[in-house]
Short mmCIF file of C-alpha atoms in Angstrom, two decimals:
data_model
loop_
_atom_site.label_atom_id
_atom_site.label_comp_id
_atom_site.label_asym_id
_atom_site.label_seq_id
_atom_site.Cartn_x
_atom_site.Cartn_y
_atom_site.Cartn_z
CA ALA S 1 -0.14 0.03 -0.21
CA GLN S 2 2.84 2.26 0.66
CA GLU S 3 4.81 1.31 -2.43
CA CYS S 4 1.40 2.36 -4.48
CA GLN S 5 0.97 5.63 -2.48
CA ASN S 6 4.39 6.53 -3.25
CA LEU S 7 3.64 6.01 -7.41
CA GLU S 8 0.66 7.83 -6.76
CA LEU S 9 2.46 10.69 -5.56
CA GLU S 10 5.39 10.23 -8.12
CA LYS S 11 2.38 9.92 -11.12
CA GLN S 12 0.89 13.16 -10.25
CA LYS S 13 4.45 15.17 -9.89
CA ARG S 14 5.13 13.97 -13.47
CA MET S 15 1.95 14.77 -14.76
CA GLU S 16 2.19 18.29 -13.65
CA ARG S 17 5.58 18.70 -15.23
CA ILE S 18 4.65 17.39 -18.09
CA LYS S 19 1.86 19.73 -18.36
CA GLN S 20 4.28 22.62 -17.62
CA LYS S 21 6.63 21.42 -20.55
CA ARG S 22 3.70 21.12 -22.83
CA ALA S 23 2.76 24.59 -22.26
CA GLN S 24 6.80 25.45 -22.74
CA LEU S 25 6.76 23.61 -25.83
CA GLN S 26 3.69 25.45 -27.25
CA GLU S 27 5.21 28.83 -26.56
CA LEU S 28 8.26 27.70 -28.51
CA ILE S 29 6.26 26.56 -31.46
CA LEU S 30 4.15 29.54 -31.61
CA GLN S 31 7.21 31.87 -31.29
CA GLN S 32 8.82 29.99 -34.11
CA ILE S 33 5.34 29.98 -36.44
CA ALA S 34 5.09 33.83 -35.70
CA PHE S 35 8.48 34.79 -36.59
CA LYS S 36 8.51 32.61 -39.49
CA ASN S 37 5.03 34.23 -40.60
CA LEU S 38 6.50 37.49 -39.92
CA VAL S 39 9.74 37.09 -42.09
CA GLN S 40 7.87 35.75 -44.98
CA ARG S 41 5.07 38.82 -44.65
CA ASN S 42 8.02 41.35 -45.24
CA GLN S 43 9.85 39.36 -47.87
CA ARG S 44 6.31 39.17 -49.70
CA SER S 45 5.93 43.05 -49.32
CA GLU S 46 9.48 43.71 -50.67
CA GLU S 47 9.26 41.75 -53.54
CA GLN S 48 6.09 43.60 -54.45
CA ASN S 49 7.30 46.77 -53.86
CA GLN S 50 10.40 45.99 -55.13
CA SER S 51 12.60 47.83 -52.32
CA PRO S 52 12.71 47.48 -48.52
CA PRO S 53 10.79 50.20 -46.74
CA PRO S 54 13.20 53.28 -45.08
CA GLN S 55 15.24 52.22 -42.59
CA ASN S 56 13.70 54.75 -40.28
CA SER S 57 10.09 53.33 -40.41
CA VAL S 58 11.03 49.69 -39.49
CA ILE S 59 11.35 48.19 -35.80
CA GLN S 60 13.82 45.50 -35.99
CA LEU S 61 13.31 42.64 -33.77
CA PRO S 62 14.07 42.26 -30.54
CA PHE S 63 12.44 45.31 -29.29
CA ILE S 64 10.09 46.14 -26.28
CA LEU S 65 6.87 47.89 -26.55
CA LEU S 66 5.68 50.43 -24.01
CA ASN S 67 2.17 52.23 -24.21
CA THR S 68 0.42 54.63 -21.97
CA SER S 69 -2.43 57.22 -22.39
CA VAL S 70 -1.31 60.61 -24.97
CA ARG S 71 -1.99 62.47 -21.56
CA THR S 72 0.43 60.62 -19.33
CA VAL S 73 3.31 62.93 -18.44
CA ILE S 74 6.61 61.14 -18.43
CA ASP S 75 9.74 62.69 -17.28
CA CYS S 76 12.56 60.86 -18.52
CA SER S 77 16.40 61.20 -17.45
CA ILE S 78 19.18 59.58 -19.70
CA SER S 79 22.92 59.22 -18.85
CA SER S 80 25.08 60.71 -21.27
CA ASP S 81 26.25 57.41 -22.65
CA LYS S 82 22.58 56.45 -23.19
CA CYS S 83 23.21 53.14 -20.86
CA GLU S 84 21.10 54.41 -18.34
CA TYR S 85 17.06 55.52 -18.47
CA LEU S 86 14.95 56.65 -15.82
CA PHE S 87 11.27 57.06 -16.62
CA ASN S 88 8.86 58.58 -13.98
CA PHE S 89 5.06 58.28 -15.12
CA ASP S 90 2.13 59.96 -13.50
CA ASN S 91 -0.30 57.52 -14.89
CA THR S 92 -0.26 53.55 -15.79
CA PHE S 93 1.40 52.22 -18.56
CA GLU S 94 1.71 48.40 -20.27
CA ILE S 95 5.01 46.79 -21.07
CA HIS S 96 4.91 44.49 -24.07
CA ASP S 97 7.89 42.35 -25.78
CA ASP S 98 8.22 41.43 -29.28
CA ILE S 99 6.71 37.74 -29.51
CA GLU S 100 3.70 39.48 -27.58
CA VAL S 101 3.35 42.28 -30.32
CA LEU S 102 3.45 39.40 -32.97
CA LYS S 103 0.85 37.53 -31.26
CA ARG S 104 -1.37 40.52 -31.24
CA MET S 105 -1.06 41.42 -34.99
CA GLY S 106 -1.97 37.99 -35.90
CA MET S 107 1.38 36.30 -36.64
CA SER S 108 0.60 33.16 -34.88
CA PHE S 109 -3.01 32.73 -36.74
CA GLY S 110 -4.67 32.49 -33.18
CA LEU S 111 -3.37 29.26 -31.99
CA GLU S 112 -2.57 30.54 -28.66
CA SER S 113 -6.43 31.23 -28.13
CA GLY S 114 -7.80 28.22 -30.30
CA LYS S 115 -9.31 30.74 -33.06
CA CYS S 116 -7.24 29.24 -35.90
CA SER S 117 -9.24 28.82 -39.15
CA SER S 118 -8.59 25.37 -41.18
CA GLU S 119 -6.92 27.56 -43.79
CA ASN S 120 -4.48 28.95 -41.29
CA LEU S 121 -4.01 25.49 -39.48
CA LYS S 122 -2.49 24.26 -42.93
CA ILE S 123 -0.31 27.28 -43.29
CA ALA S 124 0.67 27.19 -39.86
CA LYS S 125 1.59 23.85 -39.94
CA SER S 126 3.94 24.42 -42.98
CA LEU S 127 6.03 26.46 -40.92
CA VAL S 128 7.30 23.92 -38.56
CA PRO S 129 9.13 20.57 -38.58
CA LYS S 130 7.24 17.37 -39.15
CA SER S 131 7.45 16.34 -35.96
CA LEU S 132 5.60 19.19 -34.50
CA GLU S 133 2.63 19.19 -36.75
CA SER S 134 0.57 17.06 -34.56
CA TYR S 135 0.95 19.69 -31.32
CA VAL S 136 -0.07 22.49 -34.18
CA THR S 137 -3.12 20.35 -34.52
CA GLY S 138 -3.82 19.92 -30.91
CA MET S 139 -3.22 23.62 -30.18
CA SER S 140 -6.20 24.83 -32.48
CA ALA S 141 -8.15 23.27 -30.73
CA GLY S 142 -7.95 25.51 -27.74
CA PRO S 143 -6.08 25.56 -24.43
CA SER S 144 -8.03 22.80 -23.44
CA TRP S 145 -5.23 20.43 -25.22
CA LEU S 146 -2.80 21.37 -22.70
CA ASN S 147 -5.34 19.10 -19.95
CA GLN S 148 -6.13 16.52 -22.44
CA ASP S 149 -5.72 13.38 -20.69
CA GLN S 150 -4.91 11.25 -24.36
CA PHE S 151 -2.37 12.87 -26.69
CA THR S 152 -0.29 11.31 -28.94
CA CYS S 153 2.52 12.88 -31.18
CA ASN S 154 4.20 11.75 -34.39
CA SER S 155 7.67 10.90 -33.49
CA GLU S 156 10.04 9.93 -36.16
CA PRO S 157 8.80 7.42 -37.36
CA THR S 158 6.75 5.61 -34.19
CA GLN S 159 3.59 6.51 -32.91
CA THR S 160 4.10 6.92 -28.88
CA ALA S 161 1.13 7.86 -26.45
CA LEU S 162 2.70 10.90 -24.83
CA LEU S 163 0.02 11.21 -21.89
CA THR S 164 -2.49 8.60 -20.63
CA ARG X 1 9.35 42.78 -3.25
CA THR X 2 9.41 46.27 -4.20
CA ARG X 3 10.29 45.84 -8.15
CA ILE X 4 10.40 43.45 -10.66
CA LEU X 5 13.46 43.16 -12.72
CA VAL X 6 13.80 42.07 -16.29
CA SER X 7 16.51 41.23 -18.69
CA ILE X 8 15.84 42.54 -21.99
CA GLY X 9 17.66 42.73 -25.32
CA GLU X 10 17.09 38.98 -26.60
CA SER X 11 14.45 38.06 -28.79
CA PHE X 12 11.36 36.02 -27.33
CA GLY X 13 12.75 35.87 -23.71
CA ALA X 14 10.45 37.32 -21.05
CA SER X 15 6.52 37.52 -21.67
CA GLU X 16 5.44 36.05 -18.56
CA LYS X 17 7.32 38.95 -16.31
CA PHE X 18 5.63 41.48 -18.52
CA HIS X 19 2.15 40.16 -17.77
CA LYS X 20 3.21 40.26 -14.06
CA ILE X 21 4.34 43.97 -14.86
CA ASN X 22 1.21 44.72 -16.37
CA GLN X 23 -0.95 43.33 -13.77
CA MET X 24 1.08 45.09 -10.94
CA VAL X 25 0.42 48.52 -12.78
CA SER X 26 -3.14 47.79 -13.69
CA SER X 27 -4.08 46.36 -10.12
CA SER X 28 -2.19 49.64 -8.73
CA GLU X 29 -4.45 52.00 -10.77
CA ARG X 30 -7.62 50.63 -9.10
CA SER X 31 -5.91 51.34 -5.67
CA LEU X 32 -4.52 54.49 -6.88
CA LYS X 33 -8.09 55.50 -7.49
CA ARG X 34 -9.02 54.32 -3.88
CA GLY X 35 -6.40 56.34 -2.86
CA LEU X 36 -7.25 59.32 -4.47
CA ASP X 37 -11.05 59.16 -2.30
CA MET X 38 -8.57 59.67 0.84
CA SER X 39 -7.00 62.54 -1.08
CA SER X 40 -3.46 61.51 -0.03
CA ALA X 41 -0.99 63.23 -2.43
CA PRO X 42 1.43 61.06 -4.63
CA LYS X 43 4.88 61.13 -3.22
CA PRO X 44 7.43 62.98 -4.83
CA LEU X 45 9.19 60.67 -7.72
CA LYS X 46 13.12 60.18 -7.20
CA ARG X 47 15.03 61.56 -10.53
CA LEU X 48 18.23 60.09 -11.70
CA ARG V 1 -3.09 -2.05 -8.68
CA HIS V 2 0.76 -1.53 -8.24
CA GLN V 3 1.74 -3.02 -11.27
CA ALA V 4 -0.76 -0.67 -13.19
CA LEU V 5 0.79 2.33 -11.60
CA VAL V 6 4.37 1.21 -12.52
CA LYS V 7 3.46 0.95 -15.74
CA GLU V 8 1.98 4.71 -15.72
CA VAL V 9 4.76 5.82 -14.01
CA SER V 10 6.99 4.63 -16.73
CA ASP V 11 4.99 5.84 -19.74
CA LEU V 12 4.89 9.37 -17.96
CA GLY V 13 8.76 9.21 -17.66
CA GLU V 14 9.11 8.62 -21.70
CA THR V 15 6.39 11.15 -22.06
CA GLU V 16 8.34 13.68 -20.01
CA GLN V 17 11.97 12.67 -21.64
CA ARG V 18 10.01 13.01 -25.15
CA LEU V 19 8.90 16.83 -24.37
CA ASP V 20 12.62 17.51 -23.16
CA GLU V 21 13.80 16.31 -26.46
CA LEU V 22 11.32 18.66 -28.46
CA ILE V 23 11.98 21.66 -25.93
CA THR V 24 15.70 21.27 -26.56
CA LYS V 25 15.13 20.76 -30.54
CA CYS V 26 12.70 23.83 -30.54
CA ASN V 27 15.01 26.08 -28.81
CA LEU V 28 17.84 25.06 -31.54
CA GLN V 29 15.65 26.00 -34.37
CA LEU V 30 14.49 29.03 -32.89
CA LYS V 31 17.84 30.44 -32.37
CA LEU V 32 18.82 29.07 -35.87
CA LEU V 33 16.11 30.85 -36.84
CA THR V 34 16.54 34.22 -35.39
CA GLU V 35 20.37 34.34 -36.15
CA ASP V 36 19.95 33.64 -39.48
CA PRO V 37 21.41 36.83 -41.29
CA GLN V 38 18.60 37.09 -43.93
CA ASN V 39 15.82 36.40 -41.35
CA LYS V 40 17.45 38.94 -39.09
CA LYS V 41 17.07 41.51 -42.28
CA LEU V 42 13.19 40.72 -42.41
CA ALA V 43 12.57 40.52 -38.87
CA TYR V 44 10.98 43.99 -38.44
CA VAL V 45 7.58 45.42 -37.68
CA MET V 46 6.32 48.85 -38.82
CA CYS V 47 4.87 51.51 -36.53
CA GLN V 48 1.51 50.96 -38.11
CA ASP V 49 1.66 47.36 -37.14
CA LEU V 50 2.32 48.52 -33.49
CA ARG V 51 -0.80 50.94 -33.48
CA ASN V 52 -2.74 48.47 -34.70
CA THR V 53 -2.11 45.90 -31.70
CA VAL V 54 -2.87 48.66 -28.88
CA ASP V 55 -6.43 49.37 -27.90
CA PRO V 56 -7.32 52.50 -27.98
CA PRO V 57 -5.15 52.96 -30.99
CA ASP V 58 -4.69 56.49 -30.21
CA GLN V 59 -1.86 55.87 -27.24
CA LEU V 60 1.60 56.94 -26.81
CA LEU V 61 3.75 54.37 -28.10
CA MET V 62 7.49 53.98 -26.87
CA VAL V 63 9.63 51.43 -28.48
CA VAL V 64 12.84 50.09 -26.54
CA LYS V 65 15.91 48.64 -28.38
CA ALA V 66 18.20 47.38 -26.26
CA PRO V 67 21.55 45.55 -26.15
CA PRO V 68 21.46 41.66 -24.80
CA GLY V 69 21.65 42.07 -20.94
CA THR V 70 20.01 45.41 -20.51
CA GLN V 71 18.10 45.36 -17.09
CA MET V 72 14.80 46.62 -17.05
CA GLN V 73 13.37 47.55 -13.49
CA VAL V 74 9.86 48.13 -12.76
CA LEU V 75 9.24 49.90 -9.27
CA ASP V 76 6.18 48.80 -7.50
CA PRO V 77 3.44 51.47 -8.07
CA SER V 78 2.79 52.03 -4.79
CA GLU V 79 6.39 53.64 -4.47
CA GLY V 80 5.95 55.42 -7.77
CA MET V 81 5.49 54.64 -11.63
CA GLN V 82 8.74 54.37 -12.28
CA ILE V 83 10.81 52.05 -15.35
CA SER V 84 14.61 51.97 -15.21
CA LEU V 85 17.02 50.86 -17.65
CA LYS V 86 20.35 50.06 -17.39
CA SER V 87 22.74 48.56 -20.46
CA PRO V 88 26.48 46.75 -19.50
CA GLN V 89 26.91 47.00 -23.18
CA GLY V 90 26.26 49.64 -25.26
CA PRO V 91 23.53 52.74 -25.69
CA ILE V 92 19.80 52.09 -25.15
CA ASP V 93 17.71 53.58 -28.07
CA VAL V 94 14.27 54.84 -26.98
CA PHE V 95 11.82 56.57 -29.71
CA LEU V 96 8.39 57.44 -29.81
CA CYS V 97 6.18 55.88 -32.62
CA PRO V 98 4.60 58.98 -34.78
CA GLU V 99 0.85 59.29 -34.44
CA ASP V 100 -0.05 59.02 -37.95
#
């Protein structure tokens, strides 16, 4: 009975770690899809315009975006070598990193919220290696896939049951 | 626990921390509004 | 029940190991992807893209471009709405997105 209890405990711990690792893998897959989609979008646009956009109108990755109301007063101090900045705000603000911005731009086809159309799902799957395609399909079903009891993954070349 | 530190400058690194920061700042807005009801003047902020 | 649990725990161990391999592979793929010179050149957004991601759109948008290893520190709002940036290697660029 004691051994069964220990095994039960070990089983719960492993399932919790697997859930976290699936969330981590999902984030990495989203980042890969969003990045490739952005690069392809810009490539198509440059081919159409036969030239890259003016350098001062693009923001290269990586970047951080901070947004606040236009009525916010920002007191900014900068060191002479521009290696230190201090911002004081009199209002709230939001901070987002580049991957969050790409998701909001729709570069990950809404996979993070399970709102991916079948057309976009095809494109998304074409942007990842074969061994990850079944994950992308799982993600398109919505965040519930992380808690799904039964999930299998196409591994090269055998099919292994990932979770029971 | 009076601040959140994030390392920036690399791609795709710290989304989680920014969610925390945004929650911390937006929740302060609500408490700030409650504070204003007690008309407590905001503290002067330090400069660099 | 003991045998069933031993089997389940072993399956879960395999699953976890498989996930670790995939995570390692994905991290490597992402690194290669973002460091590829051609991709680096094409990995950009326009100000209008940024404006389309905030609600309401007529906000002040500040973009921070910092060297790797830059530390951003956000004060607890009860002590004031303050953000400090400190770069160990090279200048930090901060600019505002134009309204239009």
